[in-house]
Coordinates of N, CA and C in Angstrom, one line a residue:
M300 N -47.0 -71.9 -29.5 CA -45.6 -71.6 -29.8 C -44.9 -71.4 -28.4
R301 N -43.8 -72.1 -28.3 CA -43.0 -72.0 -27.1 C -42.0 -70.8 -27.1
T302 N -41.7 -70.3 -25.9 CA -40.8 -69.2 -25.8 C -39.7 -69.6 -24.8
G303 N -38.7 -68.7 -24.7 CA -37.7 -68.9 -23.7 C -36.9 -70.2 -24.0
F304 N -36.6 -70.8 -22.9 CA -35.8 -72.1 -23.0 C -36.6 -73.2 -23.6
G305 N -37.9 -73.0 -23.7 CA -38.8 -74.1 -24.2 C -38.8 -74.1 -25.8
Q306 N -38.1 -73.2 -26.4 CA -38.1 -73.2 -27.9 C -37.3 -74.4 -28.4
A307 N -37.7 -74.9 -29.5 CA -37.0 -76.1 -30.1 C -35.9 -75.6 -30.9
L308 N -34.8 -76.3 -30.8 CA -33.6 -76.0 -31.7 C -33.6 -76.9 -32.9
D309 N -33.5 -76.3 -34.0 CA -33.4 -77.1 -35.3 C -32.2 -78.1 -35.2
P310 N -32.5 -79.4 -35.4 CA -31.4 -80.3 -35.3 C -30.2 -80.0 -36.3
A311 N -30.6 -79.4 -37.4 CA -29.5 -79.1 -38.4 C -28.6 -78.0 -37.8
V312 N -29.2 -77.1 -37.1 CA -28.4 -76.0 -36.5 C -27.5 -76.6 -35.4
L313 N -28.1 -77.5 -34.6 CA -27.3 -78.2 -33.6 C -26.1 -79.0 -34.2
N314 N -26.3 -79.7 -35.2 CA -25.3 -80.5 -35.9 C -24.2 -79.6 -36.4
R315 N -24.6 -78.4 -37.0 CA -23.6 -77.5 -37.5 C -22.8 -76.9 -36.4
A316 N -23.5 -76.6 -35.3 CA -22.8 -76.0 -34.1 C -21.8 -77.0 -33.5
R317 N -22.1 -78.2 -33.5 CA -21.2 -79.3 -33.0 C -19.9 -79.3 -33.8
R318 N -20.1 -79.0 -35.1 CA -18.9 -79.0 -36.0 C -18.1 -77.6 -35.9
G319 N -18.6 -76.7 -35.1 CA -17.9 -75.4 -34.9 C -18.4 -74.3 -35.8
D320 N -19.5 -74.5 -36.5 CA -20.0 -73.5 -37.4 C -20.5 -72.2 -36.6
R321 N -19.8 -71.1 -36.9 CA -20.1 -69.8 -36.2 C -21.5 -69.3 -36.5
A322 N -22.0 -69.5 -37.7 CA -23.4 -69.1 -38.0 C -24.4 -69.9 -37.1
A323 N -24.1 -71.1 -36.9 CA -25.0 -71.9 -36.0 C -24.9 -71.5 -34.6
F324 N -23.7 -71.1 -34.1 CA -23.6 -70.6 -32.7 C -24.4 -69.3 -32.6
K325 N -24.3 -68.5 -33.6 CA -25.1 -67.2 -33.6 C -26.6 -67.5 -33.6
A326 N -27.1 -68.5 -34.3 CA -28.5 -68.8 -34.4 C -28.9 -69.3 -33.0
I327 N -28.1 -70.1 -32.3 CA -28.4 -70.6 -30.9 C -28.4 -69.4 -30.0
Y328 N -27.5 -68.5 -30.1 CA -27.5 -67.3 -29.3 C -28.8 -66.4 -29.5
L329 N -29.1 -66.2 -30.7 CA -30.3 -65.5 -31.0 C -31.6 -66.1 -30.5
L330 N -31.6 -67.4 -30.4 CA -32.8 -68.2 -30.0 C -32.8 -68.2 -28.4
Y331 N -31.7 -68.3 -27.7 CA -31.7 -68.5 -26.3 C -31.0 -67.4 -25.5
G332 N -30.3 -66.5 -26.1 CA -29.5 -65.5 -25.4 C -30.4 -64.7 -24.4
R333 N -31.5 -64.2 -24.9 CA -32.4 -63.4 -24.0 C -32.9 -64.2 -22.8
S334 N -33.2 -65.4 -23.0 CA -33.7 -66.3 -21.9 C -32.6 -66.4 -20.8
C335 N -31.3 -66.7 -21.3 CA -30.2 -66.8 -20.4 C -30.0 -65.5 -19.6
Y336 N -30.1 -64.4 -20.3 CA -29.9 -63.1 -19.7 C -31.0 -62.8 -18.7
N337 N -32.2 -63.1 -19.0 CA -33.3 -62.8 -18.1 C -33.2 -63.7 -16.8
L338 N -32.9 -64.9 -16.9 CA -32.7 -65.8 -15.8 C -31.6 -65.2 -14.9
A339 N -30.5 -64.9 -15.5 CA -29.3 -64.4 -14.7 C -29.7 -63.0 -14.1
L340 N -30.3 -62.2 -14.8 CA -30.7 -60.9 -14.3 C -31.7 -61.0 -13.1
R341 N -32.7 -61.9 -13.2 CA -33.6 -62.1 -12.1 C -32.9 -62.6 -10.9
V342 N -31.9 -63.4 -11.0 CA -31.2 -63.9 -9.8 C -30.2 -62.9 -9.3
L343 N -29.4 -62.4 -10.1 CA -28.3 -61.5 -9.7 C -28.7 -60.0 -9.5
G344 N -29.7 -59.6 -10.2 CA -30.2 -58.2 -10.1 C -29.3 -57.2 -10.7
E345 N -28.3 -57.5 -11.4 CA -27.4 -56.6 -12.0 C -27.2 -56.9 -13.5
S346 N -27.4 -55.9 -14.3 CA -27.4 -56.1 -15.7 C -26.0 -56.6 -16.2
A347 N -25.0 -55.9 -15.7 CA -23.6 -56.3 -16.1 C -23.2 -57.7 -15.7
A348 N -23.6 -58.1 -14.5 CA -23.4 -59.4 -14.0 C -24.1 -60.4 -14.9
A349 N -25.4 -60.1 -15.3 CA -26.2 -61.0 -16.1 C -25.5 -61.2 -17.5
E350 N -25.0 -60.1 -18.0 CA -24.3 -60.1 -19.3 C -23.1 -61.0 -19.2
D351 N -22.4 -60.9 -18.1 CA -21.2 -61.7 -17.9 C -21.6 -63.2 -17.9
I352 N -22.7 -63.5 -17.2 CA -23.1 -64.9 -17.2 C -23.5 -65.4 -18.6
V353 N -24.2 -64.6 -19.4 CA -24.5 -65.0 -20.7 C -23.2 -65.3 -21.5
H354 N -22.3 -64.4 -21.4 CA -21.0 -64.6 -22.1 C -20.4 -65.9 -21.7
D355 N -20.3 -66.1 -20.4 CA -19.6 -67.4 -19.9 C -20.4 -68.6 -20.3
V356 N -21.7 -68.6 -20.2 CA -22.5 -69.7 -20.6 C -22.3 -70.1 -22.0
F357 N -22.3 -69.1 -22.9 CA -22.2 -69.4 -24.3 C -20.8 -69.9 -24.7
L358 N -19.8 -69.4 -24.0 CA -18.4 -70.0 -24.2 C -18.4 -71.4 -23.7
R359 N -19.0 -71.7 -22.5 CA -19.0 -73.0 -22.0 C -19.8 -73.9 -22.9
M360 N -20.9 -73.4 -23.4 CA -21.8 -74.2 -24.3 C -21.0 -74.7 -25.5
M361 N -20.2 -73.7 -26.1 CA -19.5 -74.1 -27.3 C -18.5 -75.2 -27.0
D362 N -17.9 -75.2 -25.8 CA -16.9 -76.3 -25.5 C -17.6 -77.6 -25.1
A363 N -18.8 -77.4 -24.5 CA -19.5 -78.6 -24.0 C -20.4 -79.3 -25.1
L364 N -20.7 -78.6 -26.1 CA -21.6 -79.0 -27.1 C -21.4 -80.4 -27.7
P365 N -20.1 -80.8 -27.9 CA -19.9 -82.2 -28.4 C -20.3 -83.2 -27.4
G366 N -20.4 -82.9 -26.1 CA -20.8 -83.8 -25.1 C -22.4 -83.8 -24.9
F367 N -23.1 -82.9 -25.6 CA -24.5 -82.9 -25.4 C -25.1 -84.1 -26.1
R368 N -25.8 -85.0 -25.3 CA -26.3 -86.2 -25.8 C -27.7 -86.2 -26.2
G369 N -28.4 -85.1 -25.9 CA -29.8 -84.9 -26.4 C -30.8 -85.7 -25.5
E370 N -30.4 -86.1 -24.3 CA -31.3 -86.8 -23.5 C -32.4 -85.9 -22.9
A371 N -32.1 -84.6 -22.9 CA -33.1 -83.6 -22.5 C -33.1 -82.6 -23.7
P372 N -34.2 -81.8 -23.8 CA -34.2 -80.8 -24.8 C -33.0 -79.8 -24.7
F373 N -32.5 -79.3 -25.8 CA -31.4 -78.4 -25.7 C -31.6 -77.2 -24.8
G374 N -32.8 -76.6 -24.9 CA -33.1 -75.5 -24.0 C -33.0 -75.8 -22.6
A375 N -33.5 -77.0 -22.2 CA -33.4 -77.4 -20.8 C -31.9 -77.6 -20.3
W376 N -31.1 -78.1 -21.2 CA -29.7 -78.3 -21.0 C -29.0 -76.9 -20.8
L377 N -29.3 -75.9 -21.7 CA -28.8 -74.6 -21.6 C -29.3 -73.9 -20.4
K378 N -30.5 -74.1 -20.0 CA -31.1 -73.5 -18.8 C -30.3 -73.9 -17.6
R379 N -30.0 -75.2 -17.5 CA -29.3 -75.8 -16.4 C -27.9 -75.2 -16.3
M380 N -27.2 -75.0 -17.5 CA -25.9 -74.4 -17.5 C -26.0 -72.9 -17.0
T381 N -27.1 -72.2 -17.4 CA -27.2 -70.8 -17.0 C -27.5 -70.8 -15.5
A382 N -28.3 -71.6 -15.0 CA -28.6 -71.7 -13.5 C -27.3 -72.0 -12.7
N383 N -26.6 -73.0 -13.2 CA -25.3 -73.3 -12.5 C -24.4 -72.2 -12.5
A384 N -24.2 -71.5 -13.7 CA -23.3 -70.4 -13.7 C -23.7 -69.2 -12.8
T385 N -25.0 -69.0 -12.7 CA -25.6 -67.9 -11.9 C -25.3 -68.3 -10.4
I386 N -25.6 -69.5 -10.0 CA -25.4 -69.9 -8.6 C -23.9 -69.8 -8.3
D387 N -23.1 -70.2 -9.2 CA -21.6 -70.1 -9.0 C -21.2 -68.6 -8.8
A388 N -21.8 -67.7 -9.6 CA -21.5 -66.3 -9.4 C -21.9 -65.8 -8.0
V389 N -23.1 -66.3 -7.6 CA -23.6 -65.9 -6.2 C -22.6 -66.4 -5.2
R390 N -22.2 -67.6 -5.3 CA -21.3 -68.2 -4.3 C -19.9 -67.6 -4.3
R391 N -19.4 -67.2 -5.5 CA -18.1 -66.6 -5.7 C -18.0 -65.1 -5.2
D392 N -19.1 -64.4 -5.3 CA -19.1 -63.0 -5.0 C -19.0 -62.7 -3.5
R393 N -17.9 -62.2 -3.1 CA -17.6 -62.0 -1.6 C -18.6 -61.0 -1.0
R394 N -19.2 -60.1 -1.8 CA -20.1 -59.1 -1.3 C -21.2 -59.8 -0.6
F395 N -21.6 -61.0 -1.0 CA -22.8 -61.6 -0.5 C -22.4 -62.8 0.5
S396 N -21.2 -62.9 0.9 CA -20.9 -64.0 1.8 C -21.5 -63.7 3.2
G397 N -22.1 -64.7 3.8 CA -22.7 -64.5 5.1 C -24.0 -63.8 5.0
I398 N -24.5 -63.5 3.8 CA -25.7 -62.7 3.7 C -27.0 -63.4 4.1
D399 N -26.9 -64.7 4.1 CA -28.1 -65.5 4.5 C -28.0 -65.9 6.0
D400 N -27.1 -65.3 6.7 CA -27.0 -65.5 8.1 C -28.2 -64.9 8.8
P401 N -28.8 -65.6 9.8 CA -30.0 -65.1 10.5 C -29.8 -63.7 11.1
A402 N -28.6 -63.4 11.6 CA -28.4 -62.0 12.1 C -28.5 -61.0 11.0
W403 N -28.0 -61.3 9.8 CA -28.1 -60.4 8.7 C -29.6 -60.2 8.3
L404 N -30.4 -61.3 8.3 CA -31.8 -61.2 8.0 C -32.5 -60.3 9.0
D405 N -32.2 -60.4 10.3 CA -32.8 -59.5 11.2 C -32.5 -58.0 11.0
D406 N -31.2 -57.8 10.7 CA -30.8 -56.4 10.3 C -31.5 -55.9 9.1
A407 N -31.6 -56.8 8.1 CA -32.2 -56.4 6.8 C -33.7 -56.1 7.0
A408 N -34.4 -56.9 7.9 CA -35.8 -56.6 8.1 C -36.0 -55.3 8.8
A409 N -35.0 -54.9 9.7 CA -35.2 -53.6 10.4 C -34.9 -52.5 9.4
D410 N -34.0 -52.7 8.4 CA -33.7 -51.6 7.5 C -34.6 -51.6 6.2
A411 N -35.6 -52.5 6.2 CA -36.4 -52.7 5.0 C -37.1 -51.4 4.5
T412 N -37.2 -51.3 3.2 CA -38.0 -50.3 2.6 C -39.5 -50.4 2.9
P413 N -40.2 -49.4 3.3 CA -41.6 -49.5 3.6 C -42.3 -50.0 2.4
A414 N -43.4 -50.8 2.6 CA -44.1 -51.4 1.5 C -44.8 -50.3 0.6
D415 N -45.2 -49.2 1.2 CA -45.9 -48.2 0.5 C -45.0 -47.4 -0.4
V416 N -43.7 -47.5 -0.3 CA -42.7 -46.8 -1.2 C -42.6 -47.5 -2.5
A417 N -42.4 -48.8 -2.5 CA -42.2 -49.6 -3.7 C -42.7 -51.0 -3.5
V418 N -43.8 -51.4 -4.1 CA -44.4 -52.7 -3.9 C -44.5 -53.4 -5.3
D419 N -43.7 -53.2 -6.2 CA -43.8 -54.0 -7.4 C -42.9 -55.3 -7.3
A420 N -43.2 -56.2 -8.1 CA -42.5 -57.6 -7.9 C -41.0 -57.5 -8.0
W421 N -40.5 -56.7 -8.8 CA -39.0 -56.6 -9.0 C -38.4 -56.0 -7.7
S422 N -39.0 -55.0 -7.1 CA -38.4 -54.4 -5.9 C -38.5 -55.4 -4.7
L423 N -39.6 -56.1 -4.7 CA -39.8 -57.2 -3.7 C -38.7 -58.2 -3.8
L424 N -38.5 -58.7 -5.0 CA -37.5 -59.7 -5.2 C -36.1 -59.2 -4.9
M425 N -35.8 -57.9 -5.2 CA -34.5 -57.4 -5.0 C -34.3 -57.1 -3.5
S426 N -35.3 -57.1 -2.7 CA -35.1 -57.0 -1.3 C -34.6 -58.2 -0.6
L427 N -34.6 -59.3 -1.3 CA -34.0 -60.6 -0.8 C -32.5 -60.6 -1.1
S428 N -31.8 -61.4 -0.3 CA -30.4 -61.7 -0.6 C -30.3 -62.4 -1.9
P429 N -29.2 -62.4 -2.6 CA -29.0 -63.1 -3.8 C -29.3 -64.6 -3.7
R430 N -28.9 -65.2 -2.7 CA -29.2 -66.7 -2.5 C -30.6 -66.9 -2.4
S431 N -31.3 -66.1 -1.5 CA -32.7 -66.3 -1.3 C -33.5 -66.0 -2.6
R432 N -33.1 -65.0 -3.3 CA -33.8 -64.6 -4.6 C -33.6 -65.8 -5.6
A433 N -32.4 -66.4 -5.6 CA -32.1 -67.5 -6.5 C -33.0 -68.7 -6.2
V434 N -33.1 -69.0 -4.9 CA -34.0 -70.1 -4.5 C -35.4 -69.9 -4.9
V435 N -35.9 -68.6 -4.6 CA -37.3 -68.3 -5.0 C -37.5 -68.4 -6.5
L436 N -36.7 -67.8 -7.2 CA -36.9 -67.8 -8.7 C -36.7 -69.2 -9.3
L437 N -35.7 -69.9 -8.9 CA -35.5 -71.2 -9.5 C -36.5 -72.2 -9.1
H438 N -37.0 -72.1 -7.8 CA -38.0 -73.1 -7.3 C -39.4 -72.7 -7.8
E439 N -39.8 -71.5 -7.6 CA -41.1 -71.0 -7.9 C -41.4 -70.8 -9.4
L440 N -40.4 -70.2 -10.1 CA -40.6 -69.8 -11.5 C -40.1 -70.8 -12.5
E441 N -38.9 -71.4 -12.1 CA -38.3 -72.3 -13.1 C -38.5 -73.8 -12.8
G442 N -39.2 -74.1 -11.7 CA -39.6 -75.5 -11.4 C -38.5 -76.4 -10.9
Y443 N -37.4 -75.8 -10.3 CA -36.4 -76.7 -9.8 C -36.9 -77.3 -8.5
T444 N -36.5 -78.5 -8.2 CA -36.9 -79.2 -6.9 C -35.9 -78.8 -5.9
H445 N -36.2 -79.1 -4.6 CA -35.2 -78.8 -3.5 C -34.0 -79.7 -3.7
K446 N -34.2 -80.9 -4.2 CA -33.0 -81.8 -4.4 C -32.1 -81.1 -5.4
E447 N -32.7 -80.6 -6.5 CA -31.8 -80.0 -7.5 C -31.1 -78.7 -7.0
L448 N -31.9 -78.0 -6.2 CA -31.3 -76.8 -5.6 C -30.2 -77.1 -4.6
S449 N -30.4 -78.2 -3.9 CA -29.3 -78.6 -2.9 C -28.0 -79.0 -3.7
Q450 N -28.2 -79.6 -4.8 CA -27.0 -79.9 -5.6 C -26.4 -78.7 -6.2
L451 N -27.2 -77.7 -6.7 CA -26.6 -76.5 -7.2 C -25.8 -75.7 -6.2
F452 N -26.4 -75.6 -4.9 CA -25.8 -74.8 -3.9 C -24.7 -75.6 -3.1
G453 N -24.7 -76.9 -3.3 CA -23.8 -77.7 -2.5 C -24.2 -77.8 -1.0
Q454 N -25.5 -77.7 -0.8 CA -26.0 -77.7 0.6 C -27.1 -78.8 0.7
S455 N -27.7 -79.0 1.9 CA -28.7 -80.0 2.1 C -30.0 -79.4 1.5
E456 N -31.0 -80.4 1.3 CA -32.3 -80.0 0.9 C -33.0 -79.0 1.9
S457 N -32.7 -79.3 3.1 CA -33.4 -78.4 4.2 C -32.8 -77.0 4.1
Y458 N -31.6 -76.8 3.5 CA -31.1 -75.4 3.3 C -32.0 -74.7 2.4
S459 N -32.3 -75.3 1.2 CA -33.1 -74.5 0.2 C -34.5 -74.4 0.7
K460 N -35.0 -75.4 1.4 CA -36.4 -75.3 2.0 C -36.5 -74.1 3.0
S461 N -35.5 -74.0 3.8 CA -35.4 -73.0 4.8 C -35.3 -71.6 4.2
L462 N -34.4 -71.5 3.2 CA -34.3 -70.2 2.5 C -35.6 -69.8 1.8
L463 N -36.2 -70.8 1.2 CA -37.5 -70.5 0.5 C -38.5 -70.1 1.4
A464 N -38.7 -70.8 2.5 CA -39.7 -70.4 3.5 C -39.5 -69.0 4.1
R465 N -38.3 -68.7 4.5 CA -38.0 -67.4 5.0 C -38.3 -66.3 4.0
A466 N -37.8 -66.6 2.7 CA -38.0 -65.6 1.7 C -39.5 -65.3 1.4
L467 N -40.2 -66.4 1.3 CA -41.7 -66.2 1.0 C -42.4 -65.5 2.1
R468 N -42.0 -65.8 3.4 CA -42.6 -65.1 4.5 C -42.3 -63.6 4.4
R469 N -41.0 -63.3 4.1 CA -40.6 -61.9 4.0 C -41.3 -61.2 2.9
L470 N -41.4 -61.9 1.7 CA -42.1 -61.3 0.6 C -43.6 -61.1 0.9
G471 N -44.2 -62.0 1.6 CA -45.6 -61.9 2.0 C -45.8 -60.7 3.0
R472 N -44.9 -60.5 3.9 CA -45.0 -59.4 4.8 C -44.8 -58.0 4.1
F473 N -43.9 -58.0 3.1 CA -43.7 -56.8 2.3 C -45.0 -56.5 1.6
G474 N -45.5 -57.5 0.9 CA -46.7 -57.3 0.1 C -47.9 -56.8 0.9
Q475 N -47.9 -57.2 2.2 CA -49.0 -56.8 3.1 C -48.6 -55.6 3.9
G476 N -47.4 -55.1 3.7 CA -47.0 -53.9 4.5 C -46.5 -54.3 5.9
G477 N -46.2 -55.6 6.2 CA -45.9 -56.0 7.5 C -44.5 -55.6 8.0
D478 N -43.5 -55.4 7.1 CA -42.2 -55.1 7.6 C -42.0 -53.6 7.9
E479 N -42.9 -52.8 7.5 CA -42.7 -51.4 7.7 C -42.5 -50.9 9.1
D480 N -43.0 -51.7 10.1 CA -42.8 -51.3 11.5 C -41.7 -52.0 12.1
G481 N -40.8 -52.6 11.3 CA -39.6 -53.3 11.9 C -39.8 -54.7 12.4
E482 N -40.9 -55.3 12.0 CA -41.2 -56.7 12.3 C -40.0 -57.5 12.0
R483 N -39.5 -58.4 12.9 CA -38.3 -59.2 12.7 C -38.8 -60.6 12.3
E484 N -37.9 -61.2 11.5 CA -38.2 -62.6 11.0 C -37.7 -63.6 12.1
N485 N -38.5 -64.5 12.4 CA -38.1 -65.6 13.4 C -37.5 -66.7 12.6
V486 N -36.2 -66.9 12.5 CA -35.6 -67.9 11.7 C -35.7 -69.3 12.3
N487 N -36.3 -69.4 13.5 CA -36.5 -70.7 14.1 C -37.8 -71.3 13.7
D488 N -38.7 -70.6 13.0 CA -39.9 -71.1 12.6 C -39.7 -72.3 11.6
G489 N -40.4 -73.3 11.7 CA -40.2 -74.5 10.8 C -41.4 -74.8 10.1

């Protein structure tokens, strides 16, 4: 049995939703709402922001549903909408502008929480900038390619490859306790 975005949507529910049936929209929300929330929460790290994404995605979905051609499974289509909305939120949020700048990464490495304080997966992911966290989650967990990520971020493929490499190095050092003595990330490593 599939879970998350991999769940199959009953074609009758889809047809009813296309006609504007509120009960069908509710059925779609009950089937995929948690998956949308979880993806947005993992990337953004904030419950309220993730809830906003879910709300926006489902409003957009209701408007875009007549254009859904069924070339991909419905869950994959909705997952793409969720990822796009989440990346848009990261780009829009001024709190995070410039956060992937190499100088910021150096400062963050110096201020990093020691690995012996909190080494669970969530705290490790939350130690990354929102853009880096998005790239790690979408590439490593959701299966997005660097080409797809470059389109989502409006950047080159090397941008997402570089962010991924730096983030994975940083996560590896945290997991091994390497950042606790102020080790700095060399952003020129290729």
